Amino acid sequence: MNFIMIAVIVLGAIGLIAALVLYVCSKKFAVYEDPRIAQVNELLPGANCGGCGFPGCGGMADALVKGADAGKIDGLFCPVGGADTMGKVADLLGMAIANGEPKVAVVRCNGTCEHRPRIAEYGGLRTCAAMHACGAGETACGFGCLGCGDCAEACQFDAIRINSETGLAEVDEEKCTACGACVKACPRNIIELRKKGPKGRRVYVSCVNKDKGAVSMKACKVSCIGCGKCEKECPFGAITVESNCSYIDFEKCRLCKKCVAVCPTKAITAVNFPAPKPKPEITEAANGQSSMVNGQSKEKEDMA
């Protein structure tokens, strides 16, 4: 019986000592977390998409609180929550946040089945990453959209899909939050986040082919050939030609569409612009009246 009592007392003493050690360690090595981080995290959408540049909404909340303490959070923006969410965060932290211009994902490839015919059949794993690793894919263009849907799989908001008729990825701008998941998923860097633009209007080059003009045109009829006509035509210096391919800087572009008119291959895309007004047709009667007026004016000149 004495042995049992001794064992109980010893175990109790060990437990008490262990508890005291754990208590002291928890106090000494405790990590303080600002309660505002949890409050900000609750305001964020919880998508954990990484579009803000941080690993999830928790990282964004921590950065916002630290930025508020430093007196600057203008560079931080949640693309999913948008201006409304950032306004609530600003009110909570007592800071002013500049409204970021909304962006949207853009697929810079217009090589449909009609423009970019299939020349091979791929029998491997149907993912863009796998097909890209194997070579040019099923067409002669080694830069265009592969159409396997890695971007659609990565999108949490069902904002991008593969058009079965064209074989290209298409973005639903109403659903797109500009989180950038599709950009990271595309192995050919075809998808880009660009400013949504006033009334959703934007102009961009629908091609990333860096081959020389003759080679790229054999692969795709609407490929950019790097001729530089758009660069010369742009009055705002928004277009540059590098590696045989044009690029439009959306920060400088003023949506004049002059580049669209001069592009010989129709590689430049203009979105959400109103249809051009048809030119008035000149009728035969109008031509007759014009000739009569010109004749009368000429007779008066001869008489004078």
Short mmCIF file of C-alpha atoms in Angstrom, two decimals:
data_model
loop_
_atom_site.label_atom_id
_atom_site.label_comp_id
_atom_site.label_asym_id
_atom_site.label_seq_id
_atom_site.Cartn_x
_atom_site.Cartn_y
_atom_site.Cartn_z
CA MET A 1 0.00 0.00 0.00
CA ASN A 2 2.85 2.34 0.80
CA PHE A 3 4.33 1.70 -2.62
CA ILE A 4 1.04 2.72 -4.29
CA MET A 5 0.86 5.95 -2.27
CA ILE A 6 4.47 6.76 -3.05
CA ALA A 7 3.86 6.17 -6.78
CA VAL A 8 0.77 8.44 -6.74
CA ILE A 9 2.65 11.19 -4.89
CA VAL A 10 5.63 10.96 -7.27
CA LEU A 11 3.40 11.06 -10.38
CA GLY A 12 1.45 13.98 -8.96
CA ALA A 13 4.66 15.89 -8.22
CA ILE A 14 5.95 15.22 -11.75
CA GLY A 15 2.67 16.42 -13.23
CA LEU A 16 2.71 19.57 -11.09
CA ILE A 17 6.31 20.36 -12.03
CA ALA A 18 5.55 19.74 -15.75
CA ALA A 19 2.52 22.04 -15.56
CA LEU A 20 4.60 24.79 -13.96
CA VAL A 21 7.30 24.40 -16.63
CA LEU A 22 4.71 24.59 -19.44
CA TYR A 23 3.09 27.65 -17.85
CA VAL A 24 6.41 29.47 -17.54
CA CYS A 25 7.35 28.58 -21.15
CA SER A 26 3.98 29.70 -22.49
CA LYS A 27 4.39 33.08 -20.80
CA LYS A 28 8.02 33.54 -21.72
CA PHE A 29 7.72 32.49 -25.38
CA ALA A 30 4.19 33.72 -26.04
CA VAL A 31 3.67 35.34 -29.46
CA TYR A 32 1.40 38.34 -29.35
CA GLU A 33 -1.09 38.59 -32.21
CA ASP A 34 -2.83 41.85 -32.83
CA PRO A 35 -6.59 41.27 -32.46
CA ARG A 36 -7.15 43.51 -35.49
CA ILE A 37 -5.66 40.80 -37.71
CA ALA A 38 -8.55 38.46 -36.92
CA GLN A 39 -11.04 41.29 -37.42
CA VAL A 40 -9.58 42.19 -40.81
CA ASN A 41 -9.49 38.52 -41.79
CA GLU A 42 -13.21 38.27 -41.12
CA LEU A 43 -13.84 41.17 -43.51
CA LEU A 44 -11.84 39.59 -46.33
CA PRO A 45 -13.70 37.18 -48.68
CA GLY A 46 -11.80 34.07 -47.55
CA ALA A 47 -11.05 32.90 -51.10
CA ASN A 48 -7.33 32.39 -50.30
CA CYS A 49 -6.62 32.81 -54.01
CA GLY A 50 -3.31 34.65 -53.65
CA GLY A 51 -4.39 37.41 -56.03
CA CYS A 52 -3.29 40.03 -53.52
CA GLY A 53 0.27 38.68 -53.59
CA PHE A 54 0.10 37.07 -50.15
CA PRO A 55 -0.39 33.39 -49.21
CA GLY A 56 -4.08 33.57 -48.42
CA CYS A 57 -6.36 36.04 -46.67
CA GLY A 58 -4.55 35.59 -43.36
CA GLY A 59 -1.31 36.87 -44.87
CA MET A 60 -3.18 39.79 -46.44
CA ALA A 61 -4.81 40.67 -43.09
CA ASP A 62 -1.43 40.63 -41.35
CA ALA A 63 0.08 42.86 -44.05
CA LEU A 64 -2.82 45.31 -43.82
CA VAL A 65 -2.48 45.69 -40.06
CA LYS A 66 1.29 46.12 -40.28
CA GLY A 67 0.83 48.61 -43.09
CA ALA A 68 -1.66 50.57 -41.01
CA ASP A 69 0.84 50.76 -38.16
CA ALA A 70 3.46 52.00 -40.63
CA GLY A 71 1.00 54.56 -42.00
CA LYS A 72 0.78 53.21 -45.55
CA ILE A 73 -1.52 50.58 -47.04
CA ASP A 74 -2.19 52.14 -50.46
CA GLY A 75 -0.33 49.39 -52.31
CA LEU A 76 -2.45 46.61 -50.82
CA PHE A 77 -5.66 45.58 -52.55
CA CYS A 78 -7.93 42.54 -52.50
CA PRO A 79 -9.05 41.82 -56.10
CA VAL A 80 -11.84 39.48 -54.99
CA GLY A 81 -13.44 41.71 -52.37
CA GLY A 82 -12.87 44.83 -54.44
CA ALA A 83 -13.40 48.41 -53.34
CA ASP A 84 -16.29 47.59 -50.98
CA THR A 85 -14.23 45.17 -48.88
CA MET A 86 -11.20 47.45 -48.86
CA GLY A 87 -13.43 50.33 -47.74
CA LYS A 88 -14.59 48.30 -44.72
CA VAL A 89 -11.00 47.39 -43.90
CA ALA A 90 -9.99 51.04 -44.15
CA ASP A 91 -12.77 52.05 -41.76
CA LEU A 92 -11.68 49.38 -39.27
CA LEU A 93 -8.04 50.42 -39.39
CA GLY A 94 -8.76 54.13 -39.57
CA MET A 95 -6.84 54.52 -42.81
CA ALA A 96 -7.56 55.83 -46.28
CA ILE A 97 -7.08 53.36 -49.12
CA ALA A 98 -6.76 54.50 -52.71
CA ASN A 99 -9.26 52.78 -54.97
CA GLY A 100 -7.44 50.45 -57.33
CA GLU A 101 -8.66 50.29 -60.91
CA PRO A 102 -10.49 47.02 -61.57
CA LYS A 103 -8.66 44.49 -63.70
CA VAL A 104 -9.72 41.48 -65.70
CA ALA A 105 -7.95 38.44 -67.11
CA VAL A 106 -7.28 38.62 -70.86
CA VAL A 107 -6.41 35.66 -73.09
CA ARG A 108 -3.81 36.92 -75.56
CA CYS A 109 -4.44 34.39 -78.29
CA ASN A 110 -6.91 34.51 -81.17
CA GLY A 111 -5.68 31.38 -82.91
CA THR A 112 -9.01 29.61 -83.35
CA CYS A 113 -9.34 26.31 -85.19
CA GLU A 114 -10.08 28.32 -88.34
CA HIS A 115 -6.96 30.49 -88.04
CA ARG A 116 -4.62 27.86 -86.59
CA PRO A 117 -5.35 24.42 -88.08
CA ARG A 118 -4.37 21.22 -86.31
CA ILE A 119 -1.39 19.40 -87.80
CA ALA A 120 -0.83 16.69 -85.17
CA GLU A 121 -2.74 14.60 -82.64
CA TYR A 122 -1.65 14.57 -79.01
CA GLY A 123 -2.31 11.34 -77.14
CA GLY A 124 -0.81 12.12 -73.75
CA LEU A 125 -2.16 13.58 -70.53
CA ARG A 126 -4.75 16.23 -71.42
CA THR A 127 -3.33 19.14 -69.48
CA CYS A 128 -1.73 22.30 -70.84
CA ALA A 129 1.36 21.75 -68.69
CA ALA A 130 1.91 18.22 -70.02
CA MET A 131 1.22 19.16 -73.64
CA HIS A 132 3.51 22.18 -73.44
CA ALA A 133 6.29 20.04 -72.00
CA CYS A 134 5.99 17.71 -75.00
CA GLY A 135 6.41 20.46 -77.60
CA ALA A 136 4.23 22.75 -79.73
CA GLY A 137 1.04 20.79 -79.12
CA GLU A 138 -1.40 19.93 -81.90
CA THR A 139 -0.73 23.02 -84.05
CA ALA A 140 2.36 24.57 -85.60
CA CYS A 141 2.27 27.47 -83.12
CA GLY A 142 4.41 26.88 -80.07
CA PHE A 143 3.07 29.98 -78.31
CA GLY A 144 -0.74 29.78 -78.64
CA CYS A 145 -3.48 28.52 -76.34
CA LEU A 146 -3.42 24.73 -75.91
CA GLY A 147 -7.08 24.53 -74.91
CA CYS A 148 -6.76 21.80 -72.26
CA GLY A 149 -8.29 23.93 -69.53
CA ASP A 150 -5.61 24.24 -66.84
CA CYS A 151 -6.76 27.84 -66.39
CA ALA A 152 -10.39 26.79 -66.00
CA GLU A 153 -9.42 24.22 -63.38
CA ALA A 154 -7.46 26.83 -61.43
CA CYS A 155 -10.30 29.40 -61.40
CA GLN A 156 -12.37 29.26 -58.21
CA PHE A 157 -15.04 31.56 -59.59
CA ASP A 158 -16.03 29.74 -62.80
CA ALA A 159 -14.94 32.80 -64.75
CA ILE A 160 -12.99 31.05 -67.50
CA ARG A 161 -13.86 28.17 -69.80
CA ILE A 162 -12.70 26.50 -72.99
CA ASN A 163 -14.84 27.23 -76.05
CA SER A 164 -15.40 23.88 -77.77
CA GLU A 165 -15.80 25.52 -81.18
CA THR A 166 -12.71 27.75 -81.15
CA GLY A 167 -10.56 25.65 -78.82
CA LEU A 168 -9.57 28.78 -76.89
CA ALA A 169 -9.97 29.88 -73.29
CA GLU A 170 -12.61 32.58 -72.78
CA VAL A 171 -13.01 34.85 -69.76
CA ASP A 172 -16.38 35.92 -68.34
CA GLU A 173 -15.53 39.46 -67.25
CA GLU A 174 -18.60 39.65 -65.01
CA LYS A 175 -17.35 36.73 -62.91
CA CYS A 176 -13.62 37.43 -63.13
CA THR A 177 -12.12 38.80 -59.91
CA ALA A 178 -8.60 39.25 -61.30
CA CYS A 179 -7.19 36.89 -58.67
CA GLY A 180 -4.48 35.77 -61.11
CA ALA A 181 -4.92 32.01 -60.60
CA CYS A 182 -5.38 31.45 -64.34
CA VAL A 183 -2.29 33.53 -65.08
CA LYS A 184 -0.17 31.26 -62.91
CA ALA A 185 -1.76 28.11 -64.35
CA CYS A 186 -1.03 28.92 -68.01
CA PRO A 187 2.33 27.36 -68.99
CA ARG A 188 2.66 29.65 -72.03
CA ASN A 189 2.01 32.95 -70.22
CA ILE A 190 -0.85 33.81 -72.58
CA ILE A 191 -3.22 35.09 -69.89
CA GLU A 192 -2.59 38.56 -68.50
CA LEU A 193 -4.32 40.81 -65.99
CA ARG A 194 -5.16 44.15 -67.62
CA LYS A 195 -7.20 47.17 -66.63
CA LYS A 196 -10.87 46.55 -67.26
CA GLY A 197 -11.07 50.01 -68.81
CA PRO A 198 -13.88 52.59 -68.91
CA LYS A 199 -17.16 50.85 -69.76
CA GLY A 200 -15.16 47.63 -70.01
CA ARG A 201 -13.34 48.84 -73.14
CA ARG A 202 -9.78 47.71 -73.73
CA VAL A 203 -7.35 47.15 -76.59
CA TYR A 204 -4.65 44.48 -76.59
CA VAL A 205 -2.57 42.32 -78.92
CA SER A 206 -4.11 38.84 -79.13
CA CYS A 207 -0.82 37.12 -79.82
CA VAL A 208 2.42 36.26 -78.00
CA ASN A 209 4.17 34.52 -80.90
CA LYS A 210 7.84 35.50 -80.97
CA ASP A 211 8.71 33.83 -84.26
CA LYS A 212 9.55 35.94 -87.29
CA GLY A 213 6.65 37.13 -89.40
CA ALA A 214 6.80 34.54 -92.18
CA VAL A 215 7.10 31.66 -89.71
CA SER A 216 4.31 32.90 -87.41
CA MET A 217 1.93 33.48 -90.34
CA LYS A 218 2.39 29.89 -91.49
CA ALA A 219 1.32 28.73 -88.04
CA CYS A 220 -1.57 31.18 -87.55
CA LYS A 221 -3.32 33.55 -89.96
CA VAL A 222 -3.94 36.19 -87.27
CA SER A 223 -0.49 36.12 -85.72
CA CYS A 224 1.42 39.31 -84.93
CA ILE A 225 4.27 39.64 -87.45
CA GLY A 226 6.11 42.42 -85.62
CA CYS A 227 5.85 44.81 -88.58
CA GLY A 228 5.73 47.84 -86.28
CA LYS A 229 2.86 49.63 -88.07
CA CYS A 230 0.88 49.84 -84.83
CA GLU A 231 3.88 51.23 -82.97
CA LYS A 232 4.35 53.99 -85.56
CA GLU A 233 0.63 54.80 -85.62
CA CYS A 234 0.15 55.12 -81.83
CA PRO A 235 0.29 58.81 -80.82
CA PHE A 236 0.74 58.00 -77.13
CA GLY A 237 3.80 55.72 -77.26
CA ALA A 238 1.79 52.86 -75.76
CA ILE A 239 3.01 50.18 -78.19
CA THR A 240 6.40 48.52 -78.33
CA VAL A 241 7.67 45.69 -80.53
CA GLU A 242 9.99 43.21 -78.86
CA SER A 243 11.03 39.77 -80.08
CA ASN A 244 8.87 40.09 -83.22
CA CYS A 245 5.69 40.73 -81.22
CA SER A 246 3.81 43.92 -80.33
CA TYR A 247 2.64 44.78 -76.84
CA ILE A 248 0.23 47.51 -75.75
CA ASP A 249 0.90 49.14 -72.38
CA PHE A 250 -2.53 49.55 -70.80
CA GLU A 251 -1.21 52.33 -68.56
CA LYS A 252 -0.43 54.48 -71.61
CA CYS A 253 -3.17 53.35 -73.99
CA ARG A 254 -5.94 55.93 -74.58
CA LEU A 255 -8.21 53.54 -76.52
CA CYS A 256 -8.04 55.54 -79.76
CA LYS A 257 -8.04 52.26 -81.77
CA LYS A 258 -5.73 53.64 -84.46
CA CYS A 259 -3.55 50.57 -84.05
CA VAL A 260 -6.53 48.30 -84.74
CA ALA A 261 -7.11 49.91 -88.11
CA VAL A 262 -3.52 49.57 -89.35
CA CYS A 263 -2.78 46.01 -88.18
CA PRO A 264 -2.42 43.92 -91.37
CA THR A 265 -3.17 40.58 -89.69
CA LYS A 266 -5.99 41.74 -87.37
CA ALA A 267 -3.95 40.60 -84.36
CA ILE A 268 -5.12 43.54 -82.21
CA THR A 269 -8.40 43.08 -80.36
CA ALA A 270 -10.74 45.87 -79.26
CA VAL A 271 -13.35 44.81 -76.67
CA ASN A 272 -16.74 46.36 -75.81
CA PHE A 273 -16.52 49.25 -78.26
CA PRO A 274 -19.72 50.31 -80.05
CA ALA A 275 -20.08 49.15 -83.62
CA PRO A 276 -18.87 51.74 -86.13
CA LYS A 277 -21.61 53.77 -87.76
CA PRO A 278 -22.20 52.82 -91.39
CA LYS A 279 -21.08 55.39 -93.90
CA PRO A 280 -23.98 57.10 -95.73
CA GLU A 281 -24.49 55.71 -99.20
CA ILE A 282 -24.33 58.18 -102.06
CA THR A 283 -27.36 57.62 -104.29
CA GLU A 284 -27.52 58.19 -108.03
CA ALA A 285 -29.96 61.06 -107.50
CA ALA A 286 -27.53 62.75 -105.17
CA ASN A 287 -24.76 62.25 -107.72
CA GLY A 288 -26.95 63.82 -110.42
CA GLN A 289 -27.77 66.83 -108.26
CA SER A 290 -24.08 67.25 -107.42
CA SER A 291 -23.15 67.15 -111.12
CA MET A 292 -25.88 69.68 -111.94
CA VAL A 293 -24.67 72.08 -109.25
CA ASN A 294 -21.10 71.72 -110.43
CA GLY A 295 -22.18 72.36 -114.04
CA GLN A 296 -24.14 75.50 -113.11
CA SER A 297 -21.22 76.89 -111.11
CA LYS A 298 -18.89 76.24 -114.03
CA GLU A 299 -21.22 78.08 -116.45
CA LYS A 300 -21.30 81.09 -114.13
CA GLU A 301 -17.51 81.10 -113.99
CA ASP A 302 -17.30 81.03 -117.84
CA MET A 303 -19.79 83.91 -118.14
CA ALA A 304 -17.80 85.93 -115.65
#
